[in-house]
CSV table of C-alpha atoms in Angstrom, one decimal:
chain,number,residue,atom,x,y,z
A,506,UNK,CA,-44.6,53.5,29.4
A,507,UNK,CA,-47.4,51.0,29.0
A,508,UNK,CA,-48.9,52.8,26.0
A,509,UNK,CA,-50.2,50.5,23.3
A,510,UNK,CA,-48.4,50.8,20.0
A,511,UNK,CA,-50.5,51.6,16.8
A,512,UNK,CA,-48.1,49.5,14.7
A,513,UNK,CA,-49.4,46.3,13.2
A,514,UNK,CA,-48.5,43.5,15.7
A,515,UNK,CA,-47.2,40.0,15.1
A,516,UNK,CA,-50.7,38.5,15.1
A,517,UNK,CA,-51.6,40.6,12.1
A,518,UNK,CA,-54.2,42.7,14.0
A,519,UNK,CA,-54.8,46.2,12.6
A,520,UNK,CA,-53.9,49.2,14.9
A,521,UNK,CA,-56.7,50.3,17.2
A,522,UNK,CA,-56.8,53.8,15.6
A,523,UNK,CA,-57.4,52.2,12.2
A,524,UNK,CA,-60.1,49.9,13.6
A,525,UNK,CA,-61.9,52.7,15.4
A,526,UNK,CA,-61.8,55.0,12.4
A,527,UNK,CA,-63.1,52.4,10.0
A,528,UNK,CA,-65.7,51.1,12.4
A,529,UNK,CA,-67.1,54.7,12.8
A,530,UNK,CA,-67.1,55.1,9.0
A,531,UNK,CA,-69.1,51.9,8.6
A,532,UNK,CA,-71.5,52.9,11.4
A,533,UNK,CA,-72.2,56.1,9.6
A,534,UNK,CA,-73.0,54.0,6.6
A,535,UNK,CA,-75.3,51.9,8.7
A,536,UNK,CA,-77.2,55.1,9.7
A,537,UNK,CA,-77.6,55.8,6.0
A,538,UNK,CA,-78.9,52.2,5.5
A,539,UNK,CA,-81.4,52.8,8.4
A,540,UNK,CA,-82.7,56.0,6.8
A,541,UNK,CA,-83.0,54.4,3.4
A,542,UNK,CA,-84.9,51.5,5.0
A,543,UNK,CA,-87.3,53.9,6.7
A,544,UNK,CA,-87.9,55.9,3.5
A,545,UNK,CA,-88.3,53.0,1.1
A,546,UNK,CA,-90.2,50.7,3.4
A,547,UNK,CA,-87.6,48.0,2.9
A,548,UNK,CA,-87.5,44.9,5.2
A,549,UNK,CA,-84.1,43.7,6.2
A,550,UNK,CA,-83.3,40.4,8.1
A,551,UNK,CA,-79.7,39.6,9.1
A,552,UNK,CA,-79.0,36.2,10.7
A,553,UNK,CA,-76.1,35.7,13.0
A,554,UNK,CA,-75.0,32.1,13.6
A,555,UNK,CA,-71.9,30.4,14.7
A,556,UNK,CA,-70.2,28.7,17.7
A,557,UNK,CA,-70.5,30.0,21.2
A,558,UNK,CA,-68.0,32.8,21.8
A,559,UNK,CA,-67.5,33.4,18.1
A,560,UNK,CA,-68.2,37.1,18.4
A,561,UNK,CA,-71.7,37.4,17.2
A,562,UNK,CA,-73.0,39.5,20.1
A,563,UNK,CA,-70.1,42.0,19.9
A,564,UNK,CA,-70.7,42.6,16.2
A,565,UNK,CA,-74.5,43.1,16.7
A,566,UNK,CA,-73.7,45.7,19.4
A,567,UNK,CA,-71.5,47.6,17.0
A,568,UNK,CA,-74.1,47.5,14.3
A,569,UNK,CA,-76.9,48.8,16.5
A,570,UNK,CA,-74.8,51.3,18.5
A,571,UNK,CA,-76.0,54.4,16.6
A,572,UNK,CA,-79.2,53.1,15.1
A,573,UNK,CA,-82.8,53.8,16.3
A,574,UNK,CA,-84.4,51.0,18.3
A,575,UNK,CA,-87.6,51.8,16.5
A,576,UNK,CA,-86.0,50.8,13.2
A,577,UNK,CA,-83.3,48.2,14.0
A,578,UNK,CA,-84.0,45.6,16.7
A,579,UNK,CA,-82.4,42.5,17.9
A,580,UNK,CA,-84.3,39.2,18.1
A,581,UNK,CA,-82.7,36.9,20.6
A,582,UNK,CA,-85.3,34.3,21.4
A,583,UNK,CA,-85.2,32.2,24.5
A,584,UNK,CA,-85.9,28.5,24.6
A,585,UNK,CA,-89.3,27.7,23.3
A,586,UNK,CA,-92.2,27.4,25.8
A,587,UNK,CA,-94.2,24.3,26.1
A,588,UNK,CA,-96.9,25.9,24.0
A,589,UNK,CA,-94.4,27.1,21.3
A,590,UNK,CA,-93.0,23.5,21.1
A,591,UNK,CA,-96.4,22.5,19.7
A,592,UNK,CA,-96.5,25.3,17.0
A,593,UNK,CA,-95.2,25.2,13.5
A,594,UNK,CA,-91.4,25.3,14.0
A,595,UNK,CA,-90.9,28.6,12.2
A,596,UNK,CA,-93.9,30.3,13.8
A,597,UNK,CA,-92.2,32.2,16.7
A,598,UNK,CA,-89.5,33.4,14.3
A,599,UNK,CA,-92.1,34.6,11.8
A,600,UNK,CA,-93.6,36.8,14.6
A,601,UNK,CA,-90.3,38.6,14.8
A,602,UNK,CA,-89.9,39.4,11.1
A,603,UNK,CA,-89.7,43.1,10.1
A,604,UNK,CA,-92.6,45.2,8.9
A,605,UNK,CA,-91.9,47.9,6.3
A,606,UNK,CA,-89.0,50.2,7.3
A,607,UNK,CA,-87.5,47.8,9.8
A,608,UNK,CA,-84.2,45.9,10.3
A,609,UNK,CA,-84.2,42.8,12.4
A,610,UNK,CA,-80.9,41.2,13.5
A,611,UNK,CA,-81.4,37.5,14.6
A,612,UNK,CA,-78.9,36.6,17.3
A,613,UNK,CA,-79.4,33.0,16.5
A,614,UNK,CA,-82.4,32.0,14.5
A,615,UNK,CA,-84.4,29.1,13.2
A,616,UNK,CA,-81.0,27.5,12.6
A,617,UNK,CA,-81.0,26.4,16.2
A,618,UNK,CA,-82.6,23.2,14.9
A,619,UNK,CA,-79.6,22.5,12.7
A,620,UNK,CA,-77.1,23.1,15.5
A,621,UNK,CA,-77.8,22.8,19.2
A,622,UNK,CA,-81.1,20.9,18.8
A,623,UNK,CA,-79.5,18.4,16.5
A,624,UNK,CA,-76.3,17.9,18.6
A,625,UNK,CA,-78.1,17.8,22.0
A,626,UNK,CA,-81.0,15.7,20.9
A,627,UNK,CA,-83.6,18.4,21.5
A,628,UNK,CA,-85.4,17.5,18.2
A,629,UNK,CA,-86.3,14.1,16.6
A,630,UNK,CA,-84.6,12.8,13.5
A,631,UNK,CA,-87.8,13.4,11.6
A,632,UNK,CA,-88.1,17.1,12.8
A,633,UNK,CA,-84.4,17.6,11.8
A,634,UNK,CA,-84.9,16.1,8.3
A,635,UNK,CA,-88.1,18.2,7.8
A,636,UNK,CA,-86.2,21.3,8.8
A,637,UNK,CA,-83.4,20.7,6.3
A,638,UNK,CA,-86.0,20.1,3.5
A,639,UNK,CA,-88.2,23.0,4.4
A,640,UNK,CA,-85.8,25.8,5.3
A,641,UNK,CA,-84.6,26.6,1.7
A,642,UNK,CA,-88.3,26.8,0.7
A,643,UNK,CA,-89.2,28.9,3.8
A,644,UNK,CA,-86.4,31.4,3.0
A,645,UNK,CA,-87.3,31.6,-0.6
A,646,UNK,CA,-90.8,32.6,0.4
A,647,UNK,CA,-89.4,35.4,2.5
A,648,UNK,CA,-87.1,36.6,-0.3
A,649,UNK,CA,-89.9,36.4,-2.9
A,650,UNK,CA,-92.1,38.5,-0.6
A,651,UNK,CA,-89.4,41.2,-0.7
A,652,UNK,CA,-87.4,40.6,2.5
A,653,UNK,CA,-83.7,41.3,2.1
A,654,UNK,CA,-82.2,38.2,3.9
A,655,UNK,CA,-78.6,37.9,4.8
A,656,UNK,CA,-77.0,34.9,6.6
A,657,UNK,CA,-73.6,35.1,8.4
A,658,UNK,CA,-71.8,32.2,10.1
A,659,UNK,CA,-69.1,33.3,12.5
A,660,UNK,CA,-66.2,30.8,12.4
A,661,UNK,CA,-63.9,30.5,15.4
A,662,UNK,CA,-61.1,28.0,16.1
A,663,UNK,CA,-61.3,25.6,19.0
A,664,UNK,CA,-58.2,27.2,20.5
A,665,UNK,CA,-59.6,30.7,20.4
A,666,UNK,CA,-63.0,29.6,21.6
A,667,UNK,CA,-61.4,27.9,24.7
A,668,UNK,CA,-59.4,31.1,25.3
A,669,UNK,CA,-62.5,33.2,25.3
A,670,UNK,CA,-64.3,30.8,27.6
A,671,UNK,CA,-61.5,30.9,30.1
A,672,UNK,CA,-61.4,34.7,30.0
A,673,UNK,CA,-65.1,34.7,31.1
A,674,UNK,CA,-64.6,32.5,34.2
A,675,UNK,CA,-63.5,35.3,36.6
A,676,UNK,CA,-65.0,38.3,34.7
A,677,UNK,CA,-67.9,39.6,36.8
A,678,UNK,CA,-69.7,41.2,33.8
A,679,UNK,CA,-69.3,38.3,31.4
A,680,UNK,CA,-69.7,35.2,33.6
A,681,UNK,CA,-73.3,35.1,32.6
A,682,UNK,CA,-72.2,34.2,29.1
A,683,UNK,CA,-71.0,30.8,30.3
A,684,UNK,CA,-73.9,28.4,30.3
A,685,UNK,CA,-74.0,24.7,30.5
A,686,UNK,CA,-74.6,24.6,26.8
A,687,UNK,CA,-71.4,26.6,26.2
A,688,UNK,CA,-69.4,24.1,28.3
A,689,UNK,CA,-71.0,21.2,26.5
A,690,UNK,CA,-69.9,22.6,23.2
A,691,UNK,CA,-66.2,22.1,24.2
A,692,UNK,CA,-66.5,18.4,24.5
A,693,UNK,CA,-68.8,18.2,21.4
A,694,UNK,CA,-66.6,20.2,19.0
A,695,UNK,CA,-66.6,17.6,16.3
A,696,UNK,CA,-70.3,17.0,16.5
A,697,UNK,CA,-71.0,20.7,16.1
A,698,UNK,CA,-68.6,20.8,13.2
A,699,UNK,CA,-70.4,17.9,11.4
A,700,UNK,CA,-73.8,19.6,12.1
A,701,UNK,CA,-72.5,22.9,10.6
A,702,UNK,CA,-71.2,21.1,7.5
A,703,UNK,CA,-74.5,19.3,6.9
A,704,UNK,CA,-76.4,22.5,7.5
A,705,UNK,CA,-74.4,24.3,4.8
A,706,UNK,CA,-74.9,21.4,2.4
A,707,UNK,CA,-78.7,21.8,2.6
A,708,UNK,CA,-79.1,25.6,3.1
A,709,UNK,CA,-76.2,27.3,1.4
A,710,UNK,CA,-78.2,27.8,-1.8
A,711,UNK,CA,-77.9,30.5,-4.5
A,712,UNK,CA,-81.1,32.3,-3.6
A,713,UNK,CA,-80.1,32.4,0.1
A,714,UNK,CA,-76.3,31.8,0.5
A,715,UNK,CA,-74.3,31.6,3.7
A,716,UNK,CA,-71.4,34.1,4.2
A,717,UNK,CA,-68.6,32.8,6.5
A,718,UNK,CA,-66.9,35.3,8.8
A,719,UNK,CA,-63.5,34.4,10.1
A,720,UNK,CA,-63.7,35.6,13.7
A,721,UNK,CA,-60.5,34.6,15.5
A,722,UNK,CA,-59.7,38.3,15.6
A,723,UNK,CA,-63.0,40.0,16.7
A,724,UNK,CA,-62.2,43.5,15.4
A,725,UNK,CA,-61.4,42.2,12.0
A,726,UNK,CA,-64.6,40.1,12.0
A,727,UNK,CA,-66.7,43.1,12.8
A,728,UNK,CA,-65.3,45.2,10.1
A,729,UNK,CA,-65.4,42.4,7.5
A,730,UNK,CA,-69.0,41.5,8.3
A,731,UNK,CA,-70.4,45.0,8.4
A,732,UNK,CA,-68.6,46.0,5.3
A,733,UNK,CA,-69.9,43.0,3.4
A,734,UNK,CA,-73.5,43.5,4.7
A,735,UNK,CA,-73.5,47.1,3.4
A,736,UNK,CA,-72.1,46.0,0.0
A,737,UNK,CA,-75.0,43.6,-0.5
A,738,UNK,CA,-77.8,46.1,0.0
A,739,UNK,CA,-78.5,48.8,-2.7
A,740,UNK,CA,-79.1,51.6,-0.2
A,741,UNK,CA,-78.6,55.2,-1.1
A,742,UNK,CA,-78.1,58.4,0.8
A,743,UNK,CA,-81.6,59.8,1.5
A,744,UNK,CA,-81.8,63.6,1.3
A,745,UNK,CA,-83.2,65.3,4.4
A,746,UNK,CA,-83.8,68.9,5.4
A,747,UNK,CA,-81.1,70.6,7.3
A,748,UNK,CA,-81.8,70.9,11.0
A,749,UNK,CA,-81.7,74.4,12.4
A,750,UNK,CA,-81.9,75.1,16.1
A,751,UNK,CA,-84.4,77.8,17.0
A,752,UNK,CA,-83.4,80.8,19.0
A,753,UNK,CA,-84.2,80.8,22.7
A,754,UNK,CA,-86.7,83.5,23.6
A,755,UNK,CA,-84.6,86.6,24.8
A,756,UNK,CA,-86.9,87.5,27.7
A,757,UNK,CA,-88.3,85.5,30.6
A,758,UNK,CA,-92.0,84.6,30.5
A,759,UNK,CA,-92.2,84.7,34.3
A,760,UNK,CA,-91.6,81.0,34.9
A,761,UNK,CA,-89.9,80.1,38.1
A,762,UNK,CA,-88.5,76.7,38.8
A,763,UNK,CA,-90.0,75.0,42.0
A,764,UNK,CA,-87.6,74.8,45.0
A,765,UNK,CA,-85.2,71.8,44.8
A,766,UNK,CA,-86.5,70.6,48.1
A,767,UNK,CA,-89.8,69.6,46.5
A,768,UNK,CA,-88.2,66.9,44.4
A,769,UNK,CA,-86.4,63.7,45.3
A,770,UNK,CA,-83.0,63.6,43.7
A,771,UNK,CA,-80.7,60.6,43.0
A,772,UNK,CA,-77.9,60.6,45.5
A,773,UNK,CA,-74.6,62.0,44.3
A,774,UNK,CA,-72.6,58.8,43.9
A,775,UNK,CA,-69.9,60.7,42.0
A,776,UNK,CA,-69.2,62.9,45.1
A,777,UNK,CA,-67.8,59.9,46.9
A,778,UNK,CA,-65.6,59.0,43.9
A,779,UNK,CA,-64.3,62.6,44.0
A,780,UNK,CA,-63.6,62.3,47.7
A,781,UNK,CA,-66.0,65.2,48.5
A,782,UNK,CA,-66.6,65.0,52.3
A,783,UNK,CA,-69.6,67.3,52.2
A,784,UNK,CA,-71.7,65.0,50.1
A,785,UNK,CA,-73.6,62.3,52.0
A,786,UNK,CA,-74.6,59.2,50.1
């Protein structure tokens, strides 16, 4: 009773077992991509854009789950400081670009200017026009310098977005995801749609195209996006020496562990969950 069925449901969602198996296979491929990136000195940039609650963050977490933080890192920049507002617009993003052997995932990027800044009036019309003119040139410079740049737009319907917002209202671990900007996006749906359309007109160019990810079903979006990303990068399996665990020395060298009383241990919180009366938290 209550057990979820693995059969395909009416919404068209794939069974959880199928999702989990394919996700793990793709994550194993991402590890190969990581090792290839380290070995070849490649530089990979992946941009995640889309509406609030479109599933960008969840996809990024699945991508980085088994990767080394020394190789793959997430750039999620806060609002610019007063000083940063006086800099060249792309400057703080350039500072987060990868060096050789690194992968950087931008959880929102310089395209803030084409979306929230445009809709909310955080930039001037002149700054917006300059951004639209300069961005294809800026990205071409990155690509010509050898950076592998991929851009993904996560597309979610207004109905599904509202459903996800409502699910966060009383969720103690996800309430922080609801910001005033998120709520503002509900009443400005059409304005954001127009901004996205105009952005694509100017920046969806052959040298640096946008790839749209349908994300009303989060699990499908994750698989589709990761699979596509892997298909666009010519990584190969990097040979490495087989790891062999050394044998532990058979005899003691005379080491004795200090008495437990000499150290301060973390209280046994689990004891209370077990109902162990002898453990005092």
